[in-house]
Amino acid sequence: MKKNLYRLVLPILFIAMAGCSNAEDINSPVISKTHEGDVSLTQTQTLEAPQSKLNCAQFNLDSVDNMVCTYWKDSKKFNETIKIQDYEIYSSLIEVQELSPVEYNFFATIEVYYKNEKYKAKVFPNSRVDLSDGNKVLNLICNKGSCSKPFLWGFATESNIKVNPKLADVTMNKLSYIYNYNYKKYLRDKNSQVVRNEIAVKVYFNNPHLEDTSYVIRFVDKAAPLKNAIKEYLNGLAVEEKNLGFESNNFGNDSFTVKIEDNTAKIHFTANDLTTDLWSSQQVIDFSHPIRMTAEQFSTVDKTEICINNSYNYQMAFLANAESIDCPF
C-alpha cells in the first residue's frame, strides 16, 4: 500500500482490522462460534515458537507496512507459542462477514501438525492463522485473550464493532504507538552520539503521527548553530526521518539570510517559484511554525520574524492577494 492510499483508506481499513482490540489489550471474545461440529479442538496442539519465521525483506512492502512488519519482528511477539486449541475455526471467512483482510501484506510462517496432518501455517498480525496442506485451507481466528500475545491487533467483524465502537480505533492506536515507539528509540540513539567539533541541534518538522511537537537531530558547526539549523531544514529529510513519519513543507525556499537583534531572530527566505511550489495556506503555516521552533530553541532567541521574497506579510500576500508589505530587515 502506498502512503497516500493509507491516508485515504485507513479510516475504513482501521475499522476493518480493529477487531478484538489491540492484541496486547484484548480481554473479551469478539467472534461468535460457527460450525462447531466441523472441528474438534479438545486436544492441546501448538505452533512451536522456535520454528516461527518472519522475514520482512521478502515482501514488497511500502514504508508504513515495512515499519509495522519490522516492529512485529523486533518485538518477537510472533514467536509466542500459538495454542491452536484456544482458536476458533471457520470453513470460510466470508461466512462470518469478516472485515479484517483475508490476506495481509506480510506474515510469519511455520510448519505444524494439526489433527495428525502436516500443514504450512501463515501467521498474520491481525489474530489469524491459516493452515494449508496444498489441497485445503483452514482459517483459525483468535477470539480470546489467552491466544492474543503473538499478534499486533485482533480480528474484527462488523457486528462486534457495532456493539463496541471503541474497537474501531484499536488499529489506529497501534500504528500511532509504533510511530512513537520508533521515534523515542531514534532520540535515544541520537542523544547518545557525539560528533567532534559539532553540536546537536533540533530541527523541527511536522509529523502527524506523533503525540507532541517533534524534531529531528542534526549535528552542525558550533560557529553558527542558528544559521546551520535553518539550513538543515532546507536540506530536507533523510530516508530514516521520512520513515519516522516526518514531512517537510518547504515551498521552494532555497536560500536565506539570518541575524539576531534584541533577542529576535530575523530570517529572510528566497523562494524560487511560488506558482508551482505553494498550493495552500496550511503549507505556509506548516513551514513557518517549524522555522520558529527551530530558531527559538537557542537561548539568544526569544522570538522570530520571517520574510519571504521581501514580503513581511507573506501569508496574506501569497494566499489572499493582500498588498505586500516590504520586509523591514
GROMACS .gro file of C-alpha atoms in nm:
model
  329
    1MET     CA    1   0.000   0.000   0.000
    2LYS     CA    2   0.127   0.345  -0.081
    3LYS     CA    3   0.135   0.619   0.173
    4ASN     CA    4  -0.142   0.820   0.007
    5LEU     CA    5  -0.356   0.508  -0.008
    6TYR     CA    6  -0.304   0.465   0.368
    7ARG     CA    7  -0.436   0.813   0.427
    8LEU     CA    8  -0.741   0.761   0.208
    9VAL     CA    9  -0.827   0.409   0.310
   10LEU     CA   10  -0.711   0.395   0.673
   11PRO     CA   11  -1.040   0.523   0.821
   12ILE     CA   12  -1.214   0.224   0.659
   13LEU     CA   13  -0.927  -0.020   0.693
   14PHE     CA   14  -0.877   0.062   1.060
   15ILE     CA   15  -1.237  -0.031   1.128
   16ALA     CA   16  -1.180  -0.345   0.930
   17MET     CA   17  -0.873  -0.450   1.120
   18ALA     CA   18  -0.955  -0.322   1.467
   19GLY     CA   19  -1.114  -0.641   1.587
   20CYS     CA   20  -1.094  -0.778   1.931
   21SER     CA   21  -0.883  -0.482   2.040
   22ASN     CA   22  -0.509  -0.440   2.036
   23ALA     CA   23  -0.377  -0.790   2.078
   24GLU     CA   24  -0.186  -0.669   2.381
   25ASP     CA   25  -0.507  -0.535   2.539
   26ILE     CA   26  -0.767  -0.791   2.428
   27ASN     CA   27  -0.980  -0.916   2.715
   28SER     CA   28  -1.306  -1.047   2.571
   29PRO     CA   29  -1.432  -1.257   2.277
   30VAL     CA   30  -1.525  -1.074   1.959
   31ILE     CA   31  -1.642  -1.351   1.722
   32SER     CA   32  -1.926  -1.589   1.771
   33LYS     CA   33  -1.852  -1.956   1.702
   34THR     CA   34  -1.992  -2.121   1.394
   35HIS     CA   35  -1.966  -2.472   1.252
   36GLU     CA   36  -1.863  -2.613   1.588
   37GLY     CA   37  -1.933  -2.963   1.462
   38ASP     CA   38  -1.675  -2.932   1.184
   39VAL     CA   39  -1.364  -2.946   1.400
   40SER     CA   40  -1.273  -3.080   1.740
   41LEU     CA   41  -1.022  -2.871   1.933
   42THR     CA   42  -1.012  -3.075   2.251
   43GLN     CA   43  -0.655  -3.195   2.204
   44THR     CA   44  -0.385  -2.945   2.301
   45GLN     CA   45  -0.186  -2.853   1.992
   46THR     CA   46   0.057  -2.565   1.947
   47LEU     CA   47   0.265  -2.397   1.681
   48GLU     CA   48   0.621  -2.445   1.804
   49ALA     CA   49   0.765  -2.099   1.874
   50PRO     CA   50   1.131  -2.172   1.780
   51GLN     CA   51   1.028  -2.258   1.424
   52SER     CA   52   0.839  -1.937   1.351
   53LYS     CA   53   0.998  -1.726   1.077
   54LEU     CA   54   0.934  -1.368   0.973
   55ASN     CA   55   1.140  -1.201   0.701
   56CYS     CA   56   1.004  -0.857   0.615
   57ALA     CA   57   1.252  -0.820   0.327
   58GLN     CA   58   1.082  -1.098   0.131
   59PHE     CA   59   0.767  -0.891   0.091
   60ASN     CA   60   0.725  -0.591  -0.137
   61LEU     CA   61   0.625  -0.350   0.139
   62ASP     CA   62   0.586   0.027   0.138
   63SER     CA   63   0.744   0.227   0.421
   64VAL     CA   64   0.444   0.203   0.655
   65ASP     CA   65   0.392  -0.171   0.609
   66ASN     CA   66   0.765  -0.226   0.649
   67MET     CA   67   0.764  -0.025   0.971
   68VAL     CA   68   0.483  -0.236   1.117
   69CYS     CA   69   0.640  -0.562   0.999
   70THR     CA   70   0.978  -0.465   1.143
   71TYR     CA   71   0.821  -0.369   1.475
   72TRP     CA   72   0.641  -0.705   1.488
   73LYS     CA   73   0.964  -0.888   1.409
   74ASP     CA   74   1.176  -0.695   1.660
   75SER     CA   75   0.915  -0.738   1.932
   76LYS     CA   76   0.942  -1.118   1.897
   77LYS     CA   77   0.567  -1.136   1.955
   78PHE     CA   78   0.518  -1.360   1.652
   79ASN     CA   79   0.740  -1.616   1.825
   80GLU     CA   80   0.495  -1.656   2.112
   81THR     CA   81   0.350  -2.007   2.123
   82ILE     CA   82   0.019  -2.024   1.937
   83LYS     CA   83  -0.220  -2.255   2.117
   84ILE     CA   84  -0.448  -2.386   1.847
   85GLN     CA   85  -0.694  -2.526   2.098
   86ASP     CA   86  -0.777  -2.166   2.201
   87TYR     CA   87  -0.870  -2.071   1.846
   88GLU     CA   88  -1.195  -2.093   1.655
   89ILE     CA   89  -1.209  -2.234   1.305
   90TYR     CA   90  -1.428  -2.138   1.014
   91SER     CA   91  -1.463  -2.310   0.679
   92SER     CA   92  -1.499  -1.970   0.516
   93LEU     CA   93  -1.411  -1.629   0.648
   94ILE     CA   94  -1.690  -1.482   0.439
   95GLU     CA   95  -1.943  -1.679   0.643
   96VAL     CA   96  -1.869  -1.466   0.947
   97GLN     CA   97  -1.883  -1.144   0.742
   98GLU     CA   98  -1.530  -1.067   0.844
   99LEU     CA   99  -1.386  -0.723   0.784
  100SER     CA  100  -1.020  -0.790   0.854
  101PRO     CA  101  -0.813  -0.857   0.540
  102VAL     CA  102  -0.810  -1.223   0.438
  103GLU     CA  103  -0.452  -1.182   0.318
  104TYR     CA  104  -0.231  -0.929   0.490
  105ASN     CA  105   0.078  -0.785   0.324
  106PHE     CA  106   0.314  -0.985   0.543
  107PHE     CA  107   0.304  -1.289   0.768
  108ALA     CA  108   0.521  -1.524   0.969
  109THR     CA  109   0.549  -1.889   0.858
  110ILE     CA  110   0.579  -2.222   1.033
  111GLU     CA  111   0.514  -2.591   0.969
  112VAL     CA  112   0.279  -2.763   1.210
  113TYR     CA  113   0.099  -3.091   1.263
  114TYR     CA  114  -0.270  -3.043   1.323
  115LYS     CA  115  -0.503  -3.341   1.379
  116ASN     CA  116  -0.222  -3.571   1.262
  117GLU     CA  117  -0.180  -3.384   0.933
  118LYS     CA  118   0.111  -3.163   0.835
  119TYR     CA  119   0.029  -2.803   0.739
  120LYS     CA  120   0.216  -2.497   0.631
  121ALA     CA  121   0.093  -2.214   0.851
  122LYS     CA  122   0.079  -1.842   0.781
  123VAL     CA  123   0.058  -1.631   1.096
  124PHE     CA  124  -0.091  -1.288   1.030
  125PRO     CA  125  -0.058  -0.985   1.260
  126ASN     CA  126  -0.437  -0.949   1.293
  127SER     CA  127  -0.501  -1.258   1.508
  128ARG     CA  128  -0.542  -1.506   1.225
  129VAL     CA  129  -0.358  -1.823   1.127
  130ASP     CA  130  -0.421  -2.010   0.808
  131LEU     CA  131  -0.319  -2.373   0.765
  132SER     CA  132  -0.268  -2.523   0.421
  133ASP     CA  133  -0.177  -2.876   0.315
  134GLY     CA  134  -0.182  -2.791  -0.055
  135ASN     CA  135  -0.541  -2.905  -0.101
  136LYS     CA  136  -0.742  -2.734   0.169
  137VAL     CA  137  -0.706  -2.427   0.385
  138LEU     CA  138  -0.820  -2.393   0.745
  139ASN     CA  139  -0.873  -2.045   0.886
  140LEU     CA  140  -0.817  -2.017   1.261
  141ILE     CA  141  -0.905  -1.699   1.442
  142CYS     CA  142  -0.802  -1.583   1.788
  143ASN     CA  143  -1.113  -1.500   1.986
  144LYS     CA  144  -0.968  -1.498   2.339
  145GLY     CA  145  -0.720  -1.301   2.543
  146SER     CA  146  -0.532  -1.623   2.612
  147CYS     CA  147  -0.424  -1.651   2.247
  148SER     CA  148  -0.361  -1.284   2.169
  149LYS     CA  149   0.007  -1.250   2.262
  150PRO     CA  150   0.162  -1.320   1.918
  151PHE     CA  151  -0.044  -1.055   1.740
  152LEU     CA  152  -0.049  -0.679   1.696
  153TRP     CA  153  -0.428  -0.644   1.690
  154GLY     CA  154  -0.739  -0.853   1.688
  155PHE     CA  155  -0.973  -0.989   1.424
  156ALA     CA  156  -1.294  -0.794   1.364
  157THR     CA  157  -1.643  -0.848   1.238
  158GLU     CA  158  -1.899  -0.587   1.152
  159SER     CA  159  -2.126  -0.693   1.435
  160ASN     CA  160  -1.878  -0.659   1.721
  161ILE     CA  161  -1.766  -0.315   1.605
  162LYS     CA  162  -2.129  -0.204   1.612
  163VAL     CA  163  -2.162  -0.338   1.965
  164ASN     CA  164  -1.835  -0.179   2.080
  165PRO     CA  165  -1.741   0.119   1.856
  166LYS     CA  166  -1.418   0.172   2.052
  167LEU     CA  167  -1.279  -0.134   1.878
  168ALA     CA  168  -1.265   0.069   1.557
  169ASP     CA  169  -0.979   0.280   1.696
  170VAL     CA  170  -0.754  -0.002   1.810
  171THR     CA  171  -0.550  -0.042   1.491
  172MET     CA  172  -0.504   0.332   1.453
  173ASN     CA  173  -0.384   0.348   1.812
  174LYS     CA  174  -0.140   0.065   1.749
  175LEU     CA  175   0.000   0.240   1.442
  176SER     CA  176   0.041   0.560   1.645
  177TYR     CA  177   0.209   0.361   1.920
  178ILE     CA  178   0.462   0.216   1.674
  179TYR     CA  179   0.546   0.562   1.534
  180ASN     CA  180   0.601   0.696   1.887
  181TYR     CA  181   0.798   0.388   1.990
  182ASN     CA  182   1.032   0.422   1.690
  183TYR     CA  183   1.071   0.796   1.747
  184LYS     CA  184   1.173   0.750   2.110
  185LYS     CA  185   1.427   0.491   2.003
  186TYR     CA  186   1.558   0.734   1.739
  187LEU     CA  187   1.601   1.007   2.002
  188ARG     CA  188   1.783   0.769   2.239
  189ASP     CA  189   2.024   0.672   1.962
  190LYS     CA  190   2.087   1.032   1.855
  191ASN     CA  191   2.129   1.162   2.209
  192SER     CA  192   2.399   0.902   2.270
  193GLN     CA  193   2.605   1.024   1.973
  194VAL     CA  194   2.890   1.273   1.992
  195VAL     CA  195   3.039   1.440   1.685
  196ARG     CA  196   3.370   1.618   1.728
  197ASN     CA  197   3.363   1.998   1.684
  198GLU     CA  198   2.987   1.992   1.622
  199ILE     CA  199   2.680   2.034   1.839
  200ALA     CA  200   2.346   1.861   1.822
  201VAL     CA  201   2.054   2.088   1.730
  202LYS     CA  202   1.684   2.027   1.698
  203VAL     CA  203   1.537   2.080   1.352
  204TYR     CA  204   1.160   2.083   1.370
  205PHE     CA  205   0.941   1.923   1.105
  206ASN     CA  206   0.574   1.831   1.101
  207ASN     CA  207   0.481   1.476   1.196
  208PRO     CA  208   0.108   1.394   1.212
  209HIS     CA  209   0.178   1.055   1.372
  210LEU     CA  210   0.347   1.177   1.689
  211GLU     CA  211   0.179   1.294   2.007
  212ASP     CA  212   0.394   1.602   2.074
  213THR     CA  213   0.581   1.868   1.879
  214SER     CA  214   0.858   1.679   1.707
  215TYR     CA  215   1.202   1.737   1.570
  216VAL     CA  216   1.498   1.554   1.420
  217ILE     CA  217   1.853   1.579   1.549
  218ARG     CA  218   2.126   1.720   1.329
  219PHE     CA  219   2.491   1.787   1.408
  220VAL     CA  220   2.616   2.128   1.293
  221ASP     CA  221   2.921   2.352   1.323
  222LYS     CA  222   2.941   2.527   1.659
  223ALA     CA  223   3.032   2.859   1.500
  224ALA     CA  224   2.684   2.943   1.364
  225PRO     CA  225   2.429   2.698   1.508
  226LEU     CA  226   2.117   2.903   1.427
  227LYS     CA  227   2.212   2.954   1.063
  228ASN     CA  228   2.315   2.591   1.026
  229ALA     CA  229   1.997   2.463   1.190
  230ILE     CA  230   1.781   2.661   0.944
  231LYS     CA  231   1.996   2.534   0.659
  232GLU     CA  232   1.935   2.179   0.778
  233TYR     CA  233   1.560   2.236   0.747
  234LEU     CA  234   1.603   2.348   0.387
  235ASN     CA  235   1.819   2.041   0.320
  236GLY     CA  236   1.510   1.828   0.371
  237LEU     CA  237   1.459   1.491   0.534
  238ALA     CA  238   1.671   1.179   0.532
  239VAL     CA  239   1.510   0.844   0.448
  240GLU     CA  240   1.521   0.740   0.815
  241GLU     CA  241   1.336   1.056   0.915
  242LYS     CA  242   1.071   1.009   0.647
  243ASN     CA  243   1.016   0.655   0.771
  244LEU     CA  244   0.950   0.803   1.115
  245GLY     CA  245   0.662   0.998   0.962
  246PHE     CA  246   0.821   1.342   0.928
  247GLU     CA  247   0.711   1.575   0.650
  248SER     CA  248   0.869   1.887   0.504
  249ASN     CA  249   0.651   2.179   0.396
  250ASN     CA  250   0.919   2.386   0.232
  251PHE     CA  251   0.778   2.551  -0.078
  252GLY     CA  252   1.083   2.632  -0.284
  253ASN     CA  253   1.277   2.829  -0.024
  254ASP     CA  254   1.639   2.751  -0.107
  255SER     CA  255   1.837   3.045   0.031
  256PHE     CA  256   1.810   3.279   0.327
  257THR     CA  257   1.979   3.535   0.549
  258VAL     CA  258   1.954   3.539   0.926
  259LYS     CA  259   2.057   3.772   1.204
  260ILE     CA  260   1.974   3.819   1.572
  261GLU     CA  261   1.881   4.164   1.703
  262ASP     CA  262   1.746   4.226   2.054
  263ASN     CA  263   1.691   3.854   2.102
  264THR     CA  264   1.481   3.839   1.783
  265ALA     CA  265   1.582   3.606   1.501
  266LYS     CA  266   1.517   3.780   1.170
  267ILE     CA  267   1.512   3.531   0.884
  268HIS     CA  268   1.462   3.631   0.520
  269PHE     CA  269   1.396   3.345   0.274
  270THR     CA  270   1.405   3.350  -0.104
  271ALA     CA  271   1.164   3.113  -0.278
  272ASN     CA  272   1.206   3.023  -0.644
  273ASP     CA  273   0.863   2.952  -0.793
  274LEU     CA  274   0.560   3.004  -0.572
  275THR     CA  275   0.323   2.928  -0.859
  276THR     CA  276   0.425   2.562  -0.859
  277ASP     CA  277   0.561   2.502  -0.509
  278LEU     CA  278   0.297   2.678  -0.296
  279TRP     CA  279  -0.057   2.543  -0.307
  280SER     CA  280  -0.228   2.604   0.030
  281SER     CA  281  -0.236   2.834   0.331
  282GLN     CA  282  -0.176   2.535   0.557
  283GLN     CA  283   0.154   2.476   0.381
  284VAL     CA  284   0.267   2.827   0.476
  285ILE     CA  285   0.167   2.768   0.839
  286ASP     CA  286   0.336   2.428   0.843
  287PHE     CA  287   0.654   2.590   0.712
  288SER     CA  288   0.660   2.894   0.939
  289HIS     CA  289   0.591   2.715   1.269
  290PRO     CA  290   0.884   2.467   1.248
  291ILE     CA  291   1.119   2.750   1.149
  292ARG     CA  292   1.017   2.948   1.458
  293MET     CA  293   1.052   2.642   1.682
  294THR     CA  294   1.395   2.568   1.537
  295ALA     CA  295   1.516   2.924   1.592
  296GLU     CA  296   1.373   2.967   1.942
  297GLN     CA  297   1.549   2.662   2.086
  298PHE     CA  298   1.856   2.884   2.126
  299SER     CA  299   1.895   3.091   2.443
  300THR     CA  300   1.976   3.404   2.240
  301VAL     CA  301   1.638   3.396   2.062
  302ASP     CA  302   1.308   3.491   2.228
  303LYS     CA  303   1.101   3.542   1.914
  304THR     CA  304   1.127   3.503   1.538
  305GLU     CA  305   1.031   3.723   1.245
  306ILE     CA  306   1.018   3.582   0.892
  307CYS     CA  307   1.010   3.737   0.548
  308ILE     CA  308   0.980   3.556   0.216
  309ASN     CA  309   1.068   3.719  -0.116
  310ASN     CA  310   1.089   4.059   0.054
  311SER     CA  311   0.734   4.026   0.189
  312TYR     CA  312   0.678   4.075   0.562
  313ASN     CA  313   0.310   3.973   0.544
  314TYR     CA  314   0.385   3.686   0.308
  315GLN     CA  315   0.098   3.467   0.427
  316MET     CA  316  -0.166   3.723   0.330
  317ALA     CA  317   0.025   3.843   0.024
  318PHE     CA  318   0.073   3.496  -0.121
  319LEU     CA  319  -0.266   3.346  -0.046
  320ALA     CA  320  -0.515   3.629  -0.003
  321ASN     CA  321  -0.376   3.869  -0.264
  322ALA     CA  322  -0.317   4.132   0.004
  323GLU     CA  323  -0.082   4.417  -0.075
  324SER     CA  324   0.267   4.308   0.022
  325ILE     CA  325   0.450   4.489   0.299
  326ASP     CA  326   0.821   4.523   0.232
  327CYS     CA  327   1.045   4.327   0.463
  328PRO     CA  328   1.196   4.566   0.725
  329PHE     CA  329   1.522   4.372   0.755
   0.00000   0.00000   0.00000
